[in-house]
Tab-separated table of C-alpha atoms and ligand atoms in Angstrom:
chain	number	residue	atom	x	y	z
E	1	UNK	CA	112.063	153.571	149.865
E	2	UNK	CA	112.797	155.449	146.671
E	3	UNK	CA	114.213	152.830	144.393
E	4	UNK	CA	112.937	149.345	144.605
E	5	UNK	CA	115.160	146.554	143.477
E	6	UNK	CA	113.680	144.281	140.873
E	7	UNK	CA	114.253	140.575	140.471
E	8	UNK	CA	117.689	140.182	138.975
E	9	UNK	CA	116.502	137.399	136.760
E	10	UNK	CA	113.183	136.078	135.578
E	11	UNK	CA	114.003	132.848	137.274
E	12	UNK	CA	114.292	134.535	140.712
E	13	UNK	CA	110.703	135.719	140.586
E	14	UNK	CA	109.388	132.482	139.104
E	15	UNK	CA	111.192	130.428	141.747
E	16	UNK	CA	109.793	132.503	144.590
E	17	UNK	CA	106.265	132.362	143.216
E	18	UNK	CA	106.452	128.661	142.373
E	19	UNK	CA	108.079	128.027	145.752
E	20	UNK	CA	105.063	129.593	147.419
E	21	UNK	CA	102.565	127.785	145.225
E	22	UNK	CA	104.048	124.293	145.338
E	23	UNK	CA	103.719	122.743	148.762
E	24	UNK	CA	101.461	120.645	150.921
E	25	UNK	CA	98.536	121.904	148.868
E	26	UNK	CA	99.707	119.926	145.846
E	27	UNK	CA	101.014	116.817	147.484
E	28	UNK	CA	98.874	116.382	150.605
E	29	UNK	CA	95.667	118.352	150.115
E	30	UNK	CA	94.933	117.780	146.442
E	31	UNK	CA	95.100	113.949	146.510
E	32	UNK	CA	93.090	113.581	149.720
E	33	UNK	CA	90.388	116.006	148.588
E	34	UNK	CA	90.165	114.274	145.220
E	35	UNK	CA	89.919	110.890	146.910
E	36	UNK	CA	87.267	112.112	149.307
E	37	UNK	CA	85.240	113.947	146.668
E	38	UNK	CA	84.717	111.135	144.217
E	39	UNK	CA	87.835	111.254	142.073
E	40	UNK	CA	87.700	112.375	138.458
E	41	UNK	CA	84.716	114.737	138.797
E	42	UNK	CA	86.700	116.699	141.358
E	43	UNK	CA	89.712	116.791	139.073
E	44	UNK	CA	87.562	118.256	136.290
E	45	UNK	CA	86.028	120.919	138.566
E	46	UNK	CA	89.452	121.815	139.905
E	47	UNK	CA	91.095	122.168	136.484
E	48	UNK	CA	88.195	124.278	135.270
E	49	UNK	CA	88.472	126.625	138.264
E	50	UNK	CA	92.234	126.954	138.032
E	51	UNK	CA	91.881	128.101	134.432
E	52	UNK	CA	88.748	130.235	134.680
E	53	UNK	CA	89.109	131.705	138.193
E	54	UNK	CA	92.692	131.126	139.334
E	55	UNK	CA	94.473	132.546	136.327
E	56	UNK	CA	92.368	135.763	136.134
E	57	UNK	CA	92.773	136.403	139.883
E	58	UNK	CA	96.523	135.735	139.875
E	59	UNK	CA	96.771	138.403	137.148
E	60	UNK	CA	94.874	140.888	139.358
E	61	UNK	CA	97.389	140.324	142.147
E	62	UNK	CA	100.242	140.705	139.662
E	63	UNK	CA	99.044	144.016	138.212
E	64	UNK	CA	98.377	145.485	141.672
E	65	UNK	CA	101.817	144.416	142.864
E	66	UNK	CA	103.757	145.592	139.855
E	67	UNK	CA	101.978	148.918	139.462
E	68	UNK	CA	102.169	149.849	143.143
E	69	UNK	CA	105.610	148.336	143.820
E	70	UNK	CA	104.399	147.950	147.395
E	71	UNK	CA	103.453	145.233	149.819
E	72	UNK	CA	99.850	144.290	150.349
E	73	UNK	CA	99.147	147.100	152.863
E	74	UNK	CA	100.551	150.000	150.908
E	75	UNK	CA	99.628	148.707	147.469
E	76	UNK	CA	96.014	149.934	147.460
E	77	UNK	CA	96.656	153.548	148.532
E	78	UNK	CA	99.533	153.705	146.075
E	79	UNK	CA	97.275	152.941	143.117
E	80	UNK	CA	94.645	155.398	144.347
E	81	UNK	CA	92.357	152.952	146.131
E	82	UNK	CA	92.924	153.466	149.861
E	83	UNK	CA	89.427	152.177	150.684
E	84	UNK	CA	90.420	148.724	149.462
E	85	UNK	CA	93.278	148.407	151.881
E	86	UNK	CA	91.221	146.114	154.094
E	87	UNK	CA	91.852	143.333	151.543
E	88	UNK	CA	95.345	143.294	153.029
E	89	UNK	CA	93.912	142.786	156.513
E	90	UNK	CA	91.777	139.866	155.313
E	91	UNK	CA	94.875	138.423	153.674
E	92	UNK	CA	96.865	138.683	156.876
E	93	UNK	CA	94.042	137.009	158.801
E	94	UNK	CA	93.829	134.218	156.205
E	95	UNK	CA	97.571	133.714	156.503
E	96	UNK	CA	97.273	133.515	160.252
E	97	UNK	CA	94.686	130.755	160.121
E	98	UNK	CA	96.416	128.853	157.308
E	99	UNK	CA	99.855	128.866	158.885
E	100	UNK	CA	98.463	127.744	162.243
E	101	UNK	CA	97.537	124.344	160.767
E	102	UNK	CA	99.922	124.276	157.794
E	103	UNK	CA	102.710	124.038	160.351
E	104	UNK	CA	100.971	121.049	161.954
E	105	UNK	CA	100.981	119.217	158.633
E	106	UNK	CA	104.589	120.380	158.123
E	107	UNK	CA	105.302	118.719	161.474
E	108	UNK	CA	103.785	115.471	160.162
E	109	UNK	CA	106.248	115.645	157.262
E	110	UNK	CA	109.179	115.833	159.695
E	111	UNK	CA	107.785	112.846	161.567
E	112	UNK	CA	107.590	110.934	158.279
E	113	UNK	CA	111.217	111.806	157.535
E	114	UNK	CA	112.173	110.259	160.854
E	115	UNK	CA	109.775	107.371	160.294
E	116	UNK	CA	111.384	106.623	156.917
E	117	UNK	CA	114.764	106.153	158.551
E	118	UNK	CA	113.568	104.167	161.547
E	119	UNK	CA	111.071	102.104	159.561
E	120	UNK	CA	108.368	103.492	161.852
E	121	UNK	CA	105.557	103.396	159.319
E	122	UNK	CA	106.664	100.239	157.545
E	123	UNK	CA	104.528	97.855	159.597
E	124	UNK	CA	101.305	99.763	159.765
E	125	UNK	CA	100.876	102.978	157.843
E	126	UNK	CA	97.479	103.773	159.345
E	127	UNK	CA	98.613	103.379	162.938
E	128	UNK	CA	101.656	105.554	162.274
E	129	UNK	CA	99.458	108.294	160.864
E	130	UNK	CA	97.168	108.051	163.875
E	131	UNK	CA	99.980	108.620	166.327
E	132	UNK	CA	101.695	111.309	164.221
E	133	UNK	CA	98.653	113.376	163.357
E	134	UNK	CA	97.042	114.209	166.707
E	135	UNK	CA	98.336	114.723	170.231
E	136	UNK	CA	101.657	115.559	171.815
E	137	UNK	CA	103.845	114.395	168.899
E	138	UNK	CA	101.891	116.587	166.553
E	139	UNK	CA	102.243	119.593	168.882
E	140	UNK	CA	105.994	119.084	169.349
E	141	UNK	CA	106.739	118.775	165.626
E	142	UNK	CA	104.401	121.670	164.864
E	143	UNK	CA	106.568	123.767	167.171
E	144	UNK	CA	109.719	122.575	165.421
E	145	UNK	CA	108.315	123.455	161.997
E	146	UNK	CA	107.208	126.927	163.187
E	147	UNK	CA	110.618	127.543	164.717
E	148	UNK	CA	112.326	126.802	161.393
E	149	UNK	CA	109.958	129.100	159.479
E	150	UNK	CA	110.299	131.898	162.044
E	151	UNK	CA	114.090	131.526	161.892
E	152	UNK	CA	114.072	131.892	158.112
E	153	UNK	CA	111.800	134.945	158.202
E	154	UNK	CA	113.551	136.724	161.064
E	155	UNK	CA	117.017	136.323	159.593
E	156	UNK	CA	115.746	137.141	156.115
E	157	UNK	CA	117.607	134.247	154.489
E	158	UNK	CA	115.288	134.363	151.593
E	159	UNK	CA	118.000	133.978	148.980
E	160	UNK	CA	118.974	130.630	150.371
E	161	UNK	CA	115.391	129.561	150.272
E	162	UNK	CA	115.021	130.506	146.641
E	163	UNK	CA	118.108	128.578	145.795
E	164	UNK	CA	116.666	125.636	147.681
E	165	UNK	CA	113.595	125.826	145.456
E	166	UNK	CA	115.826	125.198	142.460
E	167	UNK	CA	116.757	121.804	143.855
E	168	UNK	CA	113.431	121.079	145.458
E	169	UNK	CA	111.134	121.365	142.448
E	170	UNK	CA	113.017	119.027	140.095
E	171	UNK	CA	113.563	116.571	142.957
E	172	UNK	CA	109.903	116.488	143.914
E	173	UNK	CA	108.925	116.014	140.275
E	174	UNK	CA	111.550	113.283	139.751
E	175	UNK	CA	110.495	111.356	142.832
E	176	UNK	CA	106.807	111.636	142.024
E	177	UNK	CA	107.499	110.317	138.517
E	178	UNK	CA	109.394	107.412	140.041
E	179	UNK	CA	106.541	106.614	142.416
E	180	UNK	CA	103.944	106.962	139.684
E	181	UNK	CA	105.933	104.617	137.430
E	182	UNK	CA	106.253	102.060	140.214
E	183	UNK	CA	102.565	102.464	141.056
E	184	UNK	CA	101.696	101.726	137.424
E	185	UNK	CA	103.085	98.210	137.818
E	186	UNK	CA	100.770	97.355	140.740
E	187	UNK	CA	97.713	95.225	140.355
E	188	UNK	CA	95.270	97.893	141.555
E	189	UNK	CA	96.642	100.554	139.236
E	190	UNK	CA	94.007	100.478	136.524
E	191	UNK	CA	91.191	100.803	139.055
E	192	UNK	CA	93.059	103.719	140.617
E	193	UNK	CA	93.404	105.466	137.260
E	194	UNK	CA	89.753	104.879	136.457
E	195	UNK	CA	88.684	106.492	139.732
E	196	UNK	CA	91.061	109.413	139.322
E	197	UNK	CA	90.909	110.085	135.609
E	198	UNK	CA	87.628	108.924	134.074
E	199	UNK	CA	84.690	111.059	135.097
E	200	UNK	CA	81.184	109.727	134.623
E	201	UNK	CA	80.148	111.852	131.655
E	202	UNK	CA	76.433	111.426	132.340
E	203	UNK	CA	76.642	113.111	135.742
E	204	UNK	CA	79.717	115.279	135.341
E	205	UNK	CA	77.914	118.632	135.231
E	206	UNK	CA	75.844	118.094	138.369
E	207	UNK	CA	78.776	116.432	140.130
E	208	UNK	CA	81.093	119.288	139.275
E	209	UNK	CA	78.652	121.975	140.471
E	210	UNK	CA	78.372	120.229	143.834
E	211	UNK	CA	82.147	120.105	144.033
E	212	UNK	CA	82.726	123.757	143.119
E	213	UNK	CA	83.194	125.013	146.713
E	214	UNK	CA	85.910	122.492	147.582
E	215	UNK	CA	87.526	122.756	144.176
E	216	UNK	CA	87.613	126.571	144.360
E	217	UNK	CA	89.118	126.513	147.845
E	218	UNK	CA	91.792	124.141	146.564
E	219	UNK	CA	92.486	126.289	143.489
E	220	UNK	CA	93.117	129.334	145.702
E	221	UNK	CA	95.100	127.445	148.306
E	222	UNK	CA	97.383	125.719	145.855
E	223	UNK	CA	98.097	128.887	143.870
E	224	UNK	CA	98.690	130.919	147.075
E	225	UNK	CA	95.908	133.252	145.978
E	226	UNK	CA	93.548	135.572	147.782
E	227	UNK	CA	95.893	136.816	150.478
E	228	UNK	CA	98.397	139.022	148.729
E	229	UNK	CA	101.435	136.758	148.405
E	230	UNK	CA	101.453	137.306	144.660
E	231	UNK	CA	100.941	141.083	145.125
E	232	UNK	CA	104.105	141.186	147.191
E	233	UNK	CA	106.140	139.013	144.830
E	234	UNK	CA	105.056	140.933	141.737
E	235	UNK	CA	105.980	144.218	143.405
E	236	UNK	CA	109.582	143.448	142.527
E	237	UNK	CA	108.801	142.707	138.912
E	238	UNK	CA	110.177	144.802	136.032
E	239	UNK	CA	107.774	146.449	133.583
E	240	UNK	CA	109.191	144.691	130.582
E	241	UNK	CA	107.944	141.355	131.820
E	242	UNK	CA	105.037	139.567	130.249
E	243	UNK	CA	102.914	138.723	133.283
E	244	UNK	CA	100.544	136.493	131.360
E	245	UNK	CA	103.427	134.266	130.365
E	246	UNK	CA	104.796	134.181	133.911
E	247	UNK	CA	101.441	133.385	135.449
E	248	UNK	CA	100.778	130.620	132.911
E	249	UNK	CA	104.103	129.060	133.773
E	250	UNK	CA	103.357	129.182	137.515
E	251	UNK	CA	99.869	127.757	137.045
E	252	UNK	CA	101.065	124.966	134.736
E	253	UNK	CA	103.944	123.911	137.000
E	254	UNK	CA	101.753	123.983	140.112
E	255	UNK	CA	98.885	122.086	138.499
E	256	UNK	CA	101.179	119.484	136.928
E	257	UNK	CA	102.731	118.690	140.288
E	258	UNK	CA	99.295	118.189	141.841
E	259	UNK	CA	98.186	115.897	139.000
E	260	UNK	CA	101.412	113.948	139.316
E	261	UNK	CA	100.902	113.564	143.061
E	262	UNK	CA	97.519	112.004	142.308
E	263	UNK	CA	99.131	109.607	139.825
E	264	UNK	CA	101.580	108.590	142.545
E	265	UNK	CA	98.978	108.120	145.297
E	266	UNK	CA	95.922	106.499	143.681
E	267	UNK	CA	97.467	103.227	142.419
E	268	UNK	CA	98.826	102.515	145.904
E	269	UNK	CA	95.465	103.166	147.553
E	270	UNK	CA	93.678	100.805	145.195
E	271	UNK	CA	96.420	98.192	145.358
E	272	UNK	CA	95.821	98.003	149.105
E	273	UNK	CA	92.080	97.960	148.688
E	274	UNK	CA	91.656	101.219	150.631
E	275	UNK	CA	88.296	102.828	149.944
E	276	UNK	CA	89.421	106.287	148.790
E	277	UNK	CA	86.286	107.945	150.117
E	278	UNK	CA	86.962	106.975	153.729
E	279	UNK	CA	90.595	107.881	154.371
E	280	UNK	CA	89.971	111.601	154.887
E	281	UNK	CA	92.800	113.931	155.714
E	282	UNK	CA	95.282	111.060	156.206
E	283	UNK	CA	94.757	109.463	152.785
E	284	UNK	CA	97.854	110.891	151.136
E	285	UNK	CA	100.243	110.120	153.974
E	286	UNK	CA	98.939	106.582	154.356
E	287	UNK	CA	99.147	106.002	150.596
E	288	UNK	CA	102.684	107.352	150.293
E	289	UNK	CA	103.950	105.537	153.378
E	290	UNK	CA	102.624	102.251	152.023
E	291	UNK	CA	104.348	102.976	148.737
E	292	UNK	CA	107.721	103.560	150.388
E	293	UNK	CA	107.348	100.547	152.632
E	294	UNK	CA	106.981	98.298	149.587
E	295	UNK	CA	109.519	100.015	147.325
E	296	UNK	CA	113.047	98.600	147.018
E	297	UNK	CA	115.341	100.955	148.987
E	298	UNK	CA	112.123	102.584	150.154
E	299	UNK	CA	113.642	103.873	153.389
E	300	UNK	CA	116.112	106.036	151.505
E	301	UNK	CA	113.666	107.074	148.814
E	302	UNK	CA	111.076	107.890	151.490
E	303	UNK	CA	113.527	109.965	153.464
E	304	UNK	CA	114.574	111.934	150.388
E	305	UNK	CA	110.958	112.405	149.344
E	306	UNK	CA	109.798	113.722	152.722
E	307	UNK	CA	112.874	115.974	152.949
E	308	UNK	CA	111.956	117.539	149.631
E	309	UNK	CA	108.335	117.841	150.740
E	310	UNK	CA	109.581	119.619	153.852
E	311	UNK	CA	111.503	122.079	151.688
E	312	UNK	CA	108.437	122.604	149.517
E	313	UNK	CA	106.308	123.311	152.584
E	314	UNK	CA	108.917	125.644	154.046
E	315	UNK	CA	109.005	127.829	150.919
E	316	UNK	CA	105.188	128.058	151.100
E	317	UNK	CA	105.052	128.673	154.860
E	318	UNK	CA	107.732	131.314	154.475
E	319	UNK	CA	105.592	133.243	151.989
E	320	UNK	CA	102.637	133.183	154.388
E	321	UNK	CA	104.564	134.372	157.443
E	322	UNK	CA	106.344	136.999	155.356
E	323	UNK	CA	103.012	138.559	154.331
E	324	UNK	CA	101.850	138.764	157.958
E	325	UNK	CA	105.165	140.043	159.290
E	326	UNK	CA	105.515	142.716	156.634
E	327	UNK	CA	101.907	143.709	157.280
E	328	UNK	CA	102.741	144.148	160.972
E	329	UNK	CA	105.983	145.997	160.268
E	330	UNK	CA	104.339	148.409	157.840
E	331	UNK	CA	101.145	148.948	159.803
E	332	UNK	CA	102.433	149.125	163.355
E	333	UNK	CA	106.060	150.125	162.795
E	334	UNK	CA	107.488	147.195	164.790
E	335	UNK	CA	110.933	145.672	164.237
E	336	UNK	CA	111.288	142.546	162.134
E	337	UNK	CA	112.812	140.131	164.646
E	338	UNK	CA	110.532	140.726	167.626
E	339	UNK	CA	107.530	140.964	165.301
E	340	UNK	CA	108.378	137.635	163.694
E	341	UNK	CA	108.871	135.871	167.006
E	342	UNK	CA	105.718	137.281	168.559
E	343	UNK	CA	103.568	136.513	165.514
E	344	UNK	CA	104.991	133.001	165.136
E	345	UNK	CA	104.332	132.332	168.827
E	346	UNK	CA	100.723	133.488	168.571
E	347	UNK	CA	100.179	131.456	165.389
E	348	UNK	CA	101.575	128.404	167.136
E	349	UNK	CA	99.234	128.885	170.110
E	350	UNK	CA	96.233	129.427	167.868
E	351	UNK	CA	97.143	126.219	166.013
E	352	UNK	CA	97.413	123.951	169.054
E	353	UNK	CA	93.804	122.714	168.793
E	354	UNK	CA	94.522	121.601	165.203
E	355	UNK	CA	97.475	119.555	166.413
E	356	UNK	CA	95.347	117.989	169.142
E	357	UNK	CA	92.393	117.039	166.974
E	358	UNK	CA	91.828	116.508	163.267
E	359	UNK	CA	88.319	117.932	163.691
E	360	UNK	CA	89.835	121.317	164.473
E	361	UNK	CA	92.258	120.995	161.582
E	362	UNK	CA	89.294	120.405	159.281
E	363	UNK	CA	87.482	123.409	160.736
E	364	UNK	CA	90.441	125.799	160.359
E	365	UNK	CA	91.060	124.517	156.855
E	366	UNK	CA	87.441	125.197	155.890
E	367	UNK	CA	87.457	128.695	157.418
E	368	UNK	CA	90.658	129.603	155.607
E	369	UNK	CA	89.923	128.149	152.194
E	370	UNK	CA	86.181	128.382	151.848
E	371	UNK	CA	85.705	131.773	153.478
E	372	UNK	CA	88.858	133.857	153.808
E	373	UNK	CA	90.741	133.053	150.583
E	374	UNK	CA	87.526	132.944	148.561
E	375	UNK	CA	86.374	136.208	150.161
E	376	UNK	CA	89.741	137.792	149.375
E	377	UNK	CA	89.547	136.506	145.798
E	378	UNK	CA	86.006	137.824	145.358
E	379	UNK	CA	87.050	141.284	146.546
E	380	UNK	CA	90.100	141.226	144.255
E	381	UNK	CA	87.903	140.286	141.293
E	382	UNK	CA	85.365	143.047	142.072
E	383	UNK	CA	88.144	145.553	142.552
E	384	UNK	CA	90.127	144.502	139.464
E	385	UNK	CA	87.109	144.056	137.196
E	386	UNK	CA	84.912	146.991	138.213
E	387	UNK	CA	86.962	149.631	140.003
E	388	UNK	CA	90.447	149.380	138.627
E	389	UNK	CA	89.770	147.985	135.176
E	390	UNK	CA	91.539	150.630	133.116
E	391	UNK	CA	94.591	150.784	135.393
E	392	UNK	CA	94.735	147.009	135.476
E	393	UNK	CA	94.423	146.717	131.692
E	394	UNK	CA	97.130	149.261	131.090
E	395	UNK	CA	99.472	147.585	133.551
E	396	UNK	CA	98.945	144.106	132.137
E	397	UNK	CA	99.697	145.316	128.626
E	398	UNK	CA	103.154	146.498	129.615
E	399	UNK	CA	105.513	143.794	128.479
E	400	UNK	CA	102.702	142.236	126.478
E	401	UNK	CA	102.460	143.929	123.108
E	402	UNK	CA	99.236	143.335	121.238
E	403	UNK	CA	97.465	142.147	124.341
E	404	UNK	CA	94.358	144.368	124.007
E	405	UNK	CA	91.930	141.608	123.106
E	406	UNK	CA	93.160	139.331	125.843
E	407	UNK	CA	92.923	142.169	128.358
E	408	UNK	CA	89.332	142.965	127.449
E	409	UNK	CA	88.318	139.325	127.789
E	410	UNK	CA	90.166	139.122	131.100
E	411	UNK	CA	88.329	142.109	132.571
E	412	UNK	CA	84.934	140.719	131.510
E	413	UNK	CA	85.743	137.293	132.874
E	414	UNK	CA	86.553	138.949	136.209
E	415	UNK	CA	83.444	141.102	136.152
E	416	UNK	CA	80.862	138.434	135.622
E	417	UNK	CA	81.784	134.730	135.812
E	418	UNK	CA	84.513	135.063	138.445
E	419	UNK	CA	82.372	137.276	140.683
E	420	UNK	CA	79.304	135.036	140.339
E	421	UNK	CA	81.141	131.765	140.928
E	422	UNK	CA	83.056	133.116	143.916
E	423	UNK	CA	79.917	134.619	145.460
E	424	UNK	CA	78.215	131.214	145.107
E	425	UNK	CA	81.246	129.466	146.577
E	426	UNK	CA	81.493	131.905	149.477
E	427	UNK	CA	77.832	131.427	150.348
E	428	UNK	CA	78.312	127.663	150.360
E	429	UNK	CA	81.499	128.016	152.341
E	430	UNK	CA	79.722	129.874	155.110
E	431	UNK	CA	77.079	127.139	155.220
E	432	UNK	CA	79.743	124.428	155.238
E	433	UNK	CA	81.637	126.010	158.121
E	434	UNK	CA	78.417	126.469	160.083
E	435	UNK	CA	77.704	122.773	159.483
E	436	UNK	CA	81.140	121.730	160.753
E	437	UNK	CA	80.753	123.862	163.887
E	438	UNK	CA	77.323	122.385	164.610
E	439	UNK	CA	78.643	118.871	164.177
E	440	UNK	CA	81.506	119.325	166.634
M	1	PFF	N1	100.202	127.224	148.012
M	1	PFF	C1	100.656	126.558	149.194
M	1	PFF	C2	100.531	125.065	148.996
M	1	PFF	O1	99.929	124.635	148.005
M	1	PFF	O2	101.018	124.307	149.815
M	1	PFF	C3	99.931	127.007	150.441
M	1	PFF	C4	99.735	128.492	150.556
M	1	PFF	C5	100.830	129.345	150.516
M	1	PFF	C6	98.460	129.025	150.623
M	1	PFF	C7	100.654	130.716	150.560
M	1	PFF	C8	98.268	130.379	150.678
M	1	PFF	C9	99.365	131.214	150.647
M	1	PFF	F1	99.198	132.494	150.662
């Protein structure tokens, strides 16, 4: 591959990267984790980690991708660091675990699309979630979701997907604004906002430290970080592009959508008197379904909303499967179509326990976010900060005139705070996963 095409337009790259970042992580995972973890303190920890850990690590992936112009497997040898190639293998493994349950949640979204039209969740949102989330329905719709993703990856209809992102992002934002505005008129709204947005200043520091592991896992998951998606996407990026500006845009769009999802979900939870700490993994779906059931023309609005959420999750799932498939193609020399089908089939099989039981979904989610993505991020920070600092600095400064001071700060942030926080988070993640396994 002598000449590598670059993104024709800035918007093509941004759409692909935002398409990967924005998904179930923003709209399903962020609100339920925030609800479960005490509300505003979690929001503070999460925003802090996105800025102080997420942004520096996204830049490491960007410089590796753009300098090497390779996928995650070939990137490290290309920039003279063949010993670090195993980061690609960890990334592929993380993708494997994530997609195996991401597709289950994607299957829930399809069931909610159907449920919007038939009025299935209108009577009892909790019962609908119970029957959608675990068991044979969940397995069947998981299979459907995986089949769609595998179809997209094996036929390489990526262009269509990027174009879809153009419609999807404004639609998701518009609908969330609508829901949030409607939620603001409900009687429980102010309690909801207080829970979500006003941290207890006297305990915020201790609260936030306790929440660091979950908040860091969420920061990596939502930004699609730690497994090489952003390395691959940046490998098509031209050298005249200011990567700091691009990454800020991606981070701001992704974070705003998550915050907005919280604004749409919390008023409805409080209006119904649901204790946010007890809903667990179903909190967001139950909250949204209740909202649509009470909204005028809610069946239509609900259907449109879940369709857009499906698109958002497909663009994210696509980026995960693409990393694994290109890893397999480049490492083992297999053909794209059979590789895609075989990998998708294995991922589906591995994910069946998570469709049968929410306990397994929780376990897989913890392994992926608290160990694999964090481990990948820690290695990227050590590599970028300590082993590849001058190459990384030089690469970042292309397209960013006068960026020397920023670059120096960036490298030192990677070297010390990012490495320390991620090592702490990884240690806690291992303990947390061991705890989940013991409790099963
Ligand atoms: N960022 C996606 C979301 O928030 O839904 C999920 C994801 C995609 C995680 C790609 C990791 C990844 F590599």
